[in-house]
JSON list of C-alpha atoms and ligand atoms in Angstrom, two decimals:
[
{"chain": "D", "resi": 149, "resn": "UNK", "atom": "CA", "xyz": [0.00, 0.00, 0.00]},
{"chain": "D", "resi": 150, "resn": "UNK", "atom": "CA", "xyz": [0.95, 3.38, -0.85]},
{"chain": "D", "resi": 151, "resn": "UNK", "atom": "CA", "xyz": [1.52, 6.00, 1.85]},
{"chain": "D", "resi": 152, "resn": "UNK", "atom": "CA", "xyz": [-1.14, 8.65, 0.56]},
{"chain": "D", "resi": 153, "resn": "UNK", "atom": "CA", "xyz": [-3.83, 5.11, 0.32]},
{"chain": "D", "resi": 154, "resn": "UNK", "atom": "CA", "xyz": [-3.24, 4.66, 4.13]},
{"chain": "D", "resi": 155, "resn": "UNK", "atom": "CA", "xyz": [-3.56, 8.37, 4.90]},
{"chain": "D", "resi": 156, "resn": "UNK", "atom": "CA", "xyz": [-6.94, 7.82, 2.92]},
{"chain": "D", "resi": 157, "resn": "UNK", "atom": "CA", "xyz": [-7.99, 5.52, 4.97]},
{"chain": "D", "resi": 158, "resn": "UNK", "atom": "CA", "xyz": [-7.02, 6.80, 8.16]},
{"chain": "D", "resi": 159, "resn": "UNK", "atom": "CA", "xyz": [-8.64, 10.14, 7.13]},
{"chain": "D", "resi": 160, "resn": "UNK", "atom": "CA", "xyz": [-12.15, 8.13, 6.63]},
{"chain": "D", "resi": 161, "resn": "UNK", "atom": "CA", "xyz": [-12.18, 6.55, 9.72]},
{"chain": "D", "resi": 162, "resn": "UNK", "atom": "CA", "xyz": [-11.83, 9.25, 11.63]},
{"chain": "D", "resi": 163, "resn": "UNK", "atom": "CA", "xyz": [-14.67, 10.77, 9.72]},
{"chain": "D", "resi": 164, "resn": "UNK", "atom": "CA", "xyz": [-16.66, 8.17, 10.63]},
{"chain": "D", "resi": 165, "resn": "UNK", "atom": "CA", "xyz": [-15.76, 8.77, 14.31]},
{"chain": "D", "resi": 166, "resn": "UNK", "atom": "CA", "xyz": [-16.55, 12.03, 14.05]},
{"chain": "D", "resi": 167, "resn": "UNK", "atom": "CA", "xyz": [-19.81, 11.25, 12.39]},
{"chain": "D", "resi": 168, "resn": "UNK", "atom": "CA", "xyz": [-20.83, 8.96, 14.93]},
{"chain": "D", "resi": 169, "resn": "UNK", "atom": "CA", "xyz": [-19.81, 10.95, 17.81]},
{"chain": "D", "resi": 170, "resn": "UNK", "atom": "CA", "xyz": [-21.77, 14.24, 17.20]},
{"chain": "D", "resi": 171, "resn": "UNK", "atom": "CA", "xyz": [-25.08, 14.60, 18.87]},
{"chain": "D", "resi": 172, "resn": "UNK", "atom": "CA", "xyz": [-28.38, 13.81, 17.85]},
{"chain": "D", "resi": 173, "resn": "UNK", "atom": "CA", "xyz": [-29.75, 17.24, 17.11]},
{"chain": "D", "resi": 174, "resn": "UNK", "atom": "CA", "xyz": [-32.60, 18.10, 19.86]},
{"chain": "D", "resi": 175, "resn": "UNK", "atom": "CA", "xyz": [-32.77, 21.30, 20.32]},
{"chain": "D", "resi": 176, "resn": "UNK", "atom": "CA", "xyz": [-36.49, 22.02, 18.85]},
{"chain": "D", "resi": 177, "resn": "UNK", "atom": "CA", "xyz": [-36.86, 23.54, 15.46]},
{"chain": "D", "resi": 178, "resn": "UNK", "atom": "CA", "xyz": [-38.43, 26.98, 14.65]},
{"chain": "D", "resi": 179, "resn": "UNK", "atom": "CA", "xyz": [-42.13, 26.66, 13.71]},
{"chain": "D", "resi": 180, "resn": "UNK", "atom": "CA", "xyz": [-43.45, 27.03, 10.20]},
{"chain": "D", "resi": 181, "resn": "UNK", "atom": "CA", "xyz": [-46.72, 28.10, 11.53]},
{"chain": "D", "resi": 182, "resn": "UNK", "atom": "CA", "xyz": [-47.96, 31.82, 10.56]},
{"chain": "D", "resi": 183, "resn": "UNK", "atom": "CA", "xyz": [-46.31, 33.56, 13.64]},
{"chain": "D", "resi": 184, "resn": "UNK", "atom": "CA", "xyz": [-42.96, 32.07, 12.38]},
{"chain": "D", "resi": 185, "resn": "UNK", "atom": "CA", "xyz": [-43.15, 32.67, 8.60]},
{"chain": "D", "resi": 186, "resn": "UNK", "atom": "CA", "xyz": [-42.09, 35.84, 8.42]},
{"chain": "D", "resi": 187, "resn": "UNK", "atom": "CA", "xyz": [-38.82, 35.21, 10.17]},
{"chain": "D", "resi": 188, "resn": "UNK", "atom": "CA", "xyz": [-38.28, 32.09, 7.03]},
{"chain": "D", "resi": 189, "resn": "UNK", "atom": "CA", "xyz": [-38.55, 34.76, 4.69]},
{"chain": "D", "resi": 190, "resn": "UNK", "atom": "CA", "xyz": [-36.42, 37.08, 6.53]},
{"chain": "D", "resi": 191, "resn": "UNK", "atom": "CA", "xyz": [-33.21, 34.81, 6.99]},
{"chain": "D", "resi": 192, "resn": "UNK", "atom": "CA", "xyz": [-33.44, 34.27, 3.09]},
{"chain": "D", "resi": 193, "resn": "UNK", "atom": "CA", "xyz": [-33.16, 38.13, 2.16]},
{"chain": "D", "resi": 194, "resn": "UNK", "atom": "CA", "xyz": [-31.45, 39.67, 4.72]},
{"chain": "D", "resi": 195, "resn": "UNK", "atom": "CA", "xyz": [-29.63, 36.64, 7.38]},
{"chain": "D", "resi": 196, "resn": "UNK", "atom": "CA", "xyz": [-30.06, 35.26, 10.71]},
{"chain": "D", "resi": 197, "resn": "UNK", "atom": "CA", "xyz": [-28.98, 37.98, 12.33]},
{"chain": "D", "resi": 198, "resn": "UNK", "atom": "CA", "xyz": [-31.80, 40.41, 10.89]},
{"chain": "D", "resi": 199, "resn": "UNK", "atom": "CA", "xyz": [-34.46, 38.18, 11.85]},
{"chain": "D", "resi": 200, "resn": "UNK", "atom": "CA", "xyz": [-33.25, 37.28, 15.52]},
{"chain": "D", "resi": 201, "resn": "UNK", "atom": "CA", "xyz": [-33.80, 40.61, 16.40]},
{"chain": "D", "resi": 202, "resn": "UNK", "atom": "CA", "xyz": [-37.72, 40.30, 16.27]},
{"chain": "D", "resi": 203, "resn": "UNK", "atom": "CA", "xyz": [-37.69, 36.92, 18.39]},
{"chain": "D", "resi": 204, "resn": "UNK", "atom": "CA", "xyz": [-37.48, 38.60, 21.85]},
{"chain": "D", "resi": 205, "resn": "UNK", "atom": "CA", "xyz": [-40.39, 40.55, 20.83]},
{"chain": "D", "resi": 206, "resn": "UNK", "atom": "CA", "xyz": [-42.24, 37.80, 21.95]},
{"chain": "D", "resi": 207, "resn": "UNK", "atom": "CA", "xyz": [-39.73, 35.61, 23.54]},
{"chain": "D", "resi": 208, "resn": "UNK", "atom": "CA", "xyz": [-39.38, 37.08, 26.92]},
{"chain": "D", "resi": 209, "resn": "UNK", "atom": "CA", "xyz": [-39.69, 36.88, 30.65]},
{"chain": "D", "resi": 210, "resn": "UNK", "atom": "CA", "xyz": [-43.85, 38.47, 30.47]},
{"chain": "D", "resi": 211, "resn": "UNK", "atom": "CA", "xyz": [-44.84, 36.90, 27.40]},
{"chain": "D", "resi": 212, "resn": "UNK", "atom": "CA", "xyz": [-43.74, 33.26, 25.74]},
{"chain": "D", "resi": 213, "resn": "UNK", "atom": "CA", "xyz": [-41.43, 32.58, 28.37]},
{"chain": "D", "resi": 214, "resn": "UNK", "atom": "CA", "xyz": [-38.13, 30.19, 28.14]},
{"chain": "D", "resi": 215, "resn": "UNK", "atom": "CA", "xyz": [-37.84, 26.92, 29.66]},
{"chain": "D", "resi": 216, "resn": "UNK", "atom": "CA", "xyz": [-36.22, 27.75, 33.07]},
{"chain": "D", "resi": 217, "resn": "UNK", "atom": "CA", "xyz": [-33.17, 26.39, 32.30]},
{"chain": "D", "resi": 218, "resn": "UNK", "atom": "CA", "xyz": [-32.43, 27.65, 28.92]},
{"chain": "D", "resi": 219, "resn": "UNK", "atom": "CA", "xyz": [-28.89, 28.28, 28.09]},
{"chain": "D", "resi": 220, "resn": "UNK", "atom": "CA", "xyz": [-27.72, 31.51, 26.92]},
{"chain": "D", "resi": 221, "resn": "UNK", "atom": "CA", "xyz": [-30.48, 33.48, 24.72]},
{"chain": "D", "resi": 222, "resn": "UNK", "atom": "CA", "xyz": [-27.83, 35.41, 22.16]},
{"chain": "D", "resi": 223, "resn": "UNK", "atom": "CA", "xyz": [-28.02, 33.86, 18.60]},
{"chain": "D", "resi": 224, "resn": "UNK", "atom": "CA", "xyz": [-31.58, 32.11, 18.64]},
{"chain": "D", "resi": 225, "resn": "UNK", "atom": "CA", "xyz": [-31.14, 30.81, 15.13]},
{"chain": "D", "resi": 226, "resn": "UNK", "atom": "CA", "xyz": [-27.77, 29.35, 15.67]},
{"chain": "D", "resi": 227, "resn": "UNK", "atom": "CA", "xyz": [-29.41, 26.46, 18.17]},
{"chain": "D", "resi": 228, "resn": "UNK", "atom": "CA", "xyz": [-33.09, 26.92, 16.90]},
{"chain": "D", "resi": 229, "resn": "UNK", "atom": "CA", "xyz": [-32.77, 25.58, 13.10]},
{"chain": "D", "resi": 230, "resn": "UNK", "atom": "CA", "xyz": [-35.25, 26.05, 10.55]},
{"chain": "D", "resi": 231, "resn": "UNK", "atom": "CA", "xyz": [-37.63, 23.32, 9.05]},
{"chain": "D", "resi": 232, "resn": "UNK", "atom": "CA", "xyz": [-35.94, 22.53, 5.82]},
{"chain": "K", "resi": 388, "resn": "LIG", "atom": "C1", "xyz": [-45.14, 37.40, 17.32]},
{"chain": "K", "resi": 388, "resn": "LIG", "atom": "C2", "xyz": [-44.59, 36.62, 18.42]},
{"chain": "K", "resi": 388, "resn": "LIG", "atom": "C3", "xyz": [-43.41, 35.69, 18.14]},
{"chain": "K", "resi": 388, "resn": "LIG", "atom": "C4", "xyz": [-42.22, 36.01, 17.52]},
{"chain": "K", "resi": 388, "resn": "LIG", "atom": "C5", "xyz": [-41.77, 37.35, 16.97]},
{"chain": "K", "resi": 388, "resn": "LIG", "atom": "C6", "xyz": [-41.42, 34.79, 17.52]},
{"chain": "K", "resi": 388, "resn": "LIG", "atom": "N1", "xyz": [-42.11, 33.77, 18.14]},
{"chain": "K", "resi": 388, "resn": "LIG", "atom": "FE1", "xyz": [-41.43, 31.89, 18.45]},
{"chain": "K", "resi": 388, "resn": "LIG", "atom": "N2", "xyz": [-43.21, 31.37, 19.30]},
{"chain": "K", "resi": 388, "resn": "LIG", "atom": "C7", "xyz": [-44.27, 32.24, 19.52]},
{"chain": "K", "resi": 388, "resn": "LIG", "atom": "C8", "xyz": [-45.34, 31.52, 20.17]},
{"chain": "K", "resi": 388, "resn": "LIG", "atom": "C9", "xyz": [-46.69, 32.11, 20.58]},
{"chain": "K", "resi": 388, "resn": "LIG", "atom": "C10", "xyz": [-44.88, 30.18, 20.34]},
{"chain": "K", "resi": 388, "resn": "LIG", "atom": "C11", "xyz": [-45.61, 29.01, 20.99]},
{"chain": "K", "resi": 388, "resn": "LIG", "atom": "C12", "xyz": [-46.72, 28.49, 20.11]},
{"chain": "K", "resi": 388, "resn": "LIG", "atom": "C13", "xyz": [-46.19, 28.01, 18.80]},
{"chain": "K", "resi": 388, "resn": "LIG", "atom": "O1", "xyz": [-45.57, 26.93, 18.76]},
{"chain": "K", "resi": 388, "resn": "LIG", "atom": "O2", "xyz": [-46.40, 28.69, 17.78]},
{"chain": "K", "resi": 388, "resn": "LIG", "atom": "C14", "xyz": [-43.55, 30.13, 19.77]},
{"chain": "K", "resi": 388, "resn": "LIG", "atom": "C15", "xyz": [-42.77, 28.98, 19.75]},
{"chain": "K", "resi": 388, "resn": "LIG", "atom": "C16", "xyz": [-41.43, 28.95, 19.38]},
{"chain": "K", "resi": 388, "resn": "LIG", "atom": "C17", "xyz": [-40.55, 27.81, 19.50]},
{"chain": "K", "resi": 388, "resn": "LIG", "atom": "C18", "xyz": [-40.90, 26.47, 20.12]},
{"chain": "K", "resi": 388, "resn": "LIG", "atom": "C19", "xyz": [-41.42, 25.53, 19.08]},
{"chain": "K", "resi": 388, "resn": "LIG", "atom": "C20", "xyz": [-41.78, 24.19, 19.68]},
{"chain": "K", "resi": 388, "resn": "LIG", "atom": "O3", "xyz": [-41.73, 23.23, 18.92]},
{"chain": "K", "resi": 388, "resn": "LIG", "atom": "O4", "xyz": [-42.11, 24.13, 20.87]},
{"chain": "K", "resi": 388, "resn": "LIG", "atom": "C21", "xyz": [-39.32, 28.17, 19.02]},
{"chain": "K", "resi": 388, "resn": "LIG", "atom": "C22", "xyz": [-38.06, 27.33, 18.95]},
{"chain": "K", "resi": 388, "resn": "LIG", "atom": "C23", "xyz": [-39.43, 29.54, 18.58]},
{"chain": "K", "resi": 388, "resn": "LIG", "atom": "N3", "xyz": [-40.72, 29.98, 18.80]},
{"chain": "K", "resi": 388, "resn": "LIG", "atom": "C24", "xyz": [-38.41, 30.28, 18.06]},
{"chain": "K", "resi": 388, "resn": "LIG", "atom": "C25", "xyz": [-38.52, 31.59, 17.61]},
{"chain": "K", "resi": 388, "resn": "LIG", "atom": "C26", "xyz": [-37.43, 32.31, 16.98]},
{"chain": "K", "resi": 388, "resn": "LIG", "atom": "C27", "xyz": [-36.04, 31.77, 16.75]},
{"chain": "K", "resi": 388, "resn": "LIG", "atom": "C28", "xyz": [-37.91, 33.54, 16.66]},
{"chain": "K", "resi": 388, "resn": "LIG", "atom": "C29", "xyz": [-37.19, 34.66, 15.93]},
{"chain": "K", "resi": 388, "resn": "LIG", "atom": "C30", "xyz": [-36.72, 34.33, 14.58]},
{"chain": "K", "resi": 388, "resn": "LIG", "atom": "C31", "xyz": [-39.31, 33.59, 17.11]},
{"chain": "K", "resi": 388, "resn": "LIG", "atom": "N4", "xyz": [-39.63, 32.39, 17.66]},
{"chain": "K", "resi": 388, "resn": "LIG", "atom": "C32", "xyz": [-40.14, 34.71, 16.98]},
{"chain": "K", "resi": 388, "resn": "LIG", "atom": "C33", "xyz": [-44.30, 33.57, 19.19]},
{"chain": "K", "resi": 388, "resn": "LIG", "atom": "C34", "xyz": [-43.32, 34.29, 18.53]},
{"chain": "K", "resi": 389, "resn": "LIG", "atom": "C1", "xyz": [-27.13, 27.82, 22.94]},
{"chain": "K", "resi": 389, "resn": "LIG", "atom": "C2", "xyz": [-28.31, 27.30, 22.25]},
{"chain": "K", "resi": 389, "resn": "LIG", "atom": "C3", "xyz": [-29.60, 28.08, 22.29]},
{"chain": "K", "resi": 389, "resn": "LIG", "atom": "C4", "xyz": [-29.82, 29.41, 21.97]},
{"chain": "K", "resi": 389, "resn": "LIG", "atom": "C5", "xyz": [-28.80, 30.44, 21.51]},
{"chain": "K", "resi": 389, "resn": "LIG", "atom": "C6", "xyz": [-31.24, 29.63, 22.12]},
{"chain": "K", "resi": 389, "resn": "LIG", "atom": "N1", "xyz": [-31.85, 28.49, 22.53]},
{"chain": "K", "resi": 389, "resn": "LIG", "atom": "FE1", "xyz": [-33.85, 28.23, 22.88]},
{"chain": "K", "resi": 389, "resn": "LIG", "atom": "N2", "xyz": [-33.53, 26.37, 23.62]},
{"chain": "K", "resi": 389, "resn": "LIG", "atom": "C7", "xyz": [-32.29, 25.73, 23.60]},
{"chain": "K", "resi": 389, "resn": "LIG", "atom": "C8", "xyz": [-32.44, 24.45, 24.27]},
{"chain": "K", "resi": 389, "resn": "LIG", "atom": "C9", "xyz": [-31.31, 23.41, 24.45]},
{"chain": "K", "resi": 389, "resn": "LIG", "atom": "C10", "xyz": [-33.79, 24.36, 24.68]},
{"chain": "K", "resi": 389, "resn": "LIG", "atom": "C11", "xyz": [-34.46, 23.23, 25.43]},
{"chain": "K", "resi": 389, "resn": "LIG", "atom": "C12", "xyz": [-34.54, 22.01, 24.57]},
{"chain": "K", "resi": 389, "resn": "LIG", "atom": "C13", "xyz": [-35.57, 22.08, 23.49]},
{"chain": "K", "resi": 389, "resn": "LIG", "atom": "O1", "xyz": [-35.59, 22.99, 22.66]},
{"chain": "K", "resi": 389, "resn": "LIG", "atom": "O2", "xyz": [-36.44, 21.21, 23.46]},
{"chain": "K", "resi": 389, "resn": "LIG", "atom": "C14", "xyz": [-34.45, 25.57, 24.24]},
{"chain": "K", "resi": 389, "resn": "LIG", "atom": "C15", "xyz": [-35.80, 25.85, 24.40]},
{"chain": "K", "resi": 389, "resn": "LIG", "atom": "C16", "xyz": [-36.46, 26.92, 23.82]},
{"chain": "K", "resi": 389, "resn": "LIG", "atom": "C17", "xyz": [-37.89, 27.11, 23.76]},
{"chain": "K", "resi": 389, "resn": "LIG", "atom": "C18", "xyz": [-38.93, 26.17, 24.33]},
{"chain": "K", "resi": 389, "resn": "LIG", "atom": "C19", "xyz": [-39.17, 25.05, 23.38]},
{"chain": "K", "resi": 389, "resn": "LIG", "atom": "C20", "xyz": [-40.18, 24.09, 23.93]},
{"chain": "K", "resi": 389, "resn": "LIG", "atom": "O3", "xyz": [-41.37, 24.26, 23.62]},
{"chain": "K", "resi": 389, "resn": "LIG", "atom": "O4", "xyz": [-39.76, 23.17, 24.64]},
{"chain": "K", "resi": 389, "resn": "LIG", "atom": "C21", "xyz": [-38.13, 28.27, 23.08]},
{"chain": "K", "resi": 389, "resn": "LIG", "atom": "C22", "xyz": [-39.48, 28.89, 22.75]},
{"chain": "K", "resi": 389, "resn": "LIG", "atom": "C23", "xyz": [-36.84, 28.82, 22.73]},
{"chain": "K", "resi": 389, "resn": "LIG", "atom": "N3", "xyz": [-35.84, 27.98, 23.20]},
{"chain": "K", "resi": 389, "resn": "LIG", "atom": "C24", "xyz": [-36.65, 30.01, 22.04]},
{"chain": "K", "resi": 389, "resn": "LIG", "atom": "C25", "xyz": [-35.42, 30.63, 21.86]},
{"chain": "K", "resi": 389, "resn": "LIG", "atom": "C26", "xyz": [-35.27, 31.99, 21.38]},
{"chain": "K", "resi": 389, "resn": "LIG", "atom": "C27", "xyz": [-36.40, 32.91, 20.96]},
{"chain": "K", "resi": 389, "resn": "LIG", "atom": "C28", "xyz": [-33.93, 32.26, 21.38]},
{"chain": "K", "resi": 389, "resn": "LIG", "atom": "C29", "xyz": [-33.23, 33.58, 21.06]},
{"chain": "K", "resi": 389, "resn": "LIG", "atom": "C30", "xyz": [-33.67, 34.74, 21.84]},
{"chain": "K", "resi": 389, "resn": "LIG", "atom": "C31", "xyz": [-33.24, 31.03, 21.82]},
{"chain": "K", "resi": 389, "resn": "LIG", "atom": "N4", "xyz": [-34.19, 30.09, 22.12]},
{"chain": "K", "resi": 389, "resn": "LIG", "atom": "C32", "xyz": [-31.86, 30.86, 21.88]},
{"chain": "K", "resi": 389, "resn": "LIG", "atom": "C33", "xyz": [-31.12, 26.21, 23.06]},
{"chain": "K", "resi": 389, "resn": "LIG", "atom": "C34", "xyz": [-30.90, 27.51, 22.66]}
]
């Protein structure tokens, strides 16, 4: 065997590791119903970012609160994925 065929294979194993290792993805998903459409359309024109800023409109301590023990808030969209 050649040395770049074992690096090959060494490099796809631990792919496969990695693969294997990573989390099942949990966290829940952001809703496609009407409240939430707006935002899908949103992170297509302008990003993420532009559309996180609307979420602790109603995403707050008075009105849909959080889970008490909900990690850090910044970034919604980076744990909160969107329905494909
Ligand atoms: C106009 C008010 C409003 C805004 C703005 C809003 N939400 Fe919501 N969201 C709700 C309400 C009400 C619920 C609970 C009922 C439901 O599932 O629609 C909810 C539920 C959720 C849930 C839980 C879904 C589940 O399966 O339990 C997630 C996650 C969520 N929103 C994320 C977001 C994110 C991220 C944003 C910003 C992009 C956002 N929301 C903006 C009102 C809002
Ligand atoms: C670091 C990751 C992370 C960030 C950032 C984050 N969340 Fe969460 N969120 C979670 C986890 C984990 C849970 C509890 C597990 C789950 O979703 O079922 C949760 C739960 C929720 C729930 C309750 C879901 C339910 O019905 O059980 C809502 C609503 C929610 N988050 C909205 C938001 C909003 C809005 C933001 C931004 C202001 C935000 N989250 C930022 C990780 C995160």
């Amino acid at each position: 065997m050649k040395k770049r065929d074992i690096a090959l294979i060494i490099g796809g194993i631990a792919i496969v590791l990695f693969l294997l290792a990573a989390p099942e993805e949990t966290t829940k998903k952001v809703p496609t119903d009407t409240t939430h459409q707006k935002y899908y359309d949103l992170v297509k024109q302008e990003g993420k970012k532009a559309a996180e800023k609307f979420c602790e409109d109603c995403h707050n301590d008075e009105q849909v609160t959080f889970p008490p023990d909900h990690p850090p808030k910044a970034r919604c969209l980076f744990c909160h994925k969107l329905e494909q």
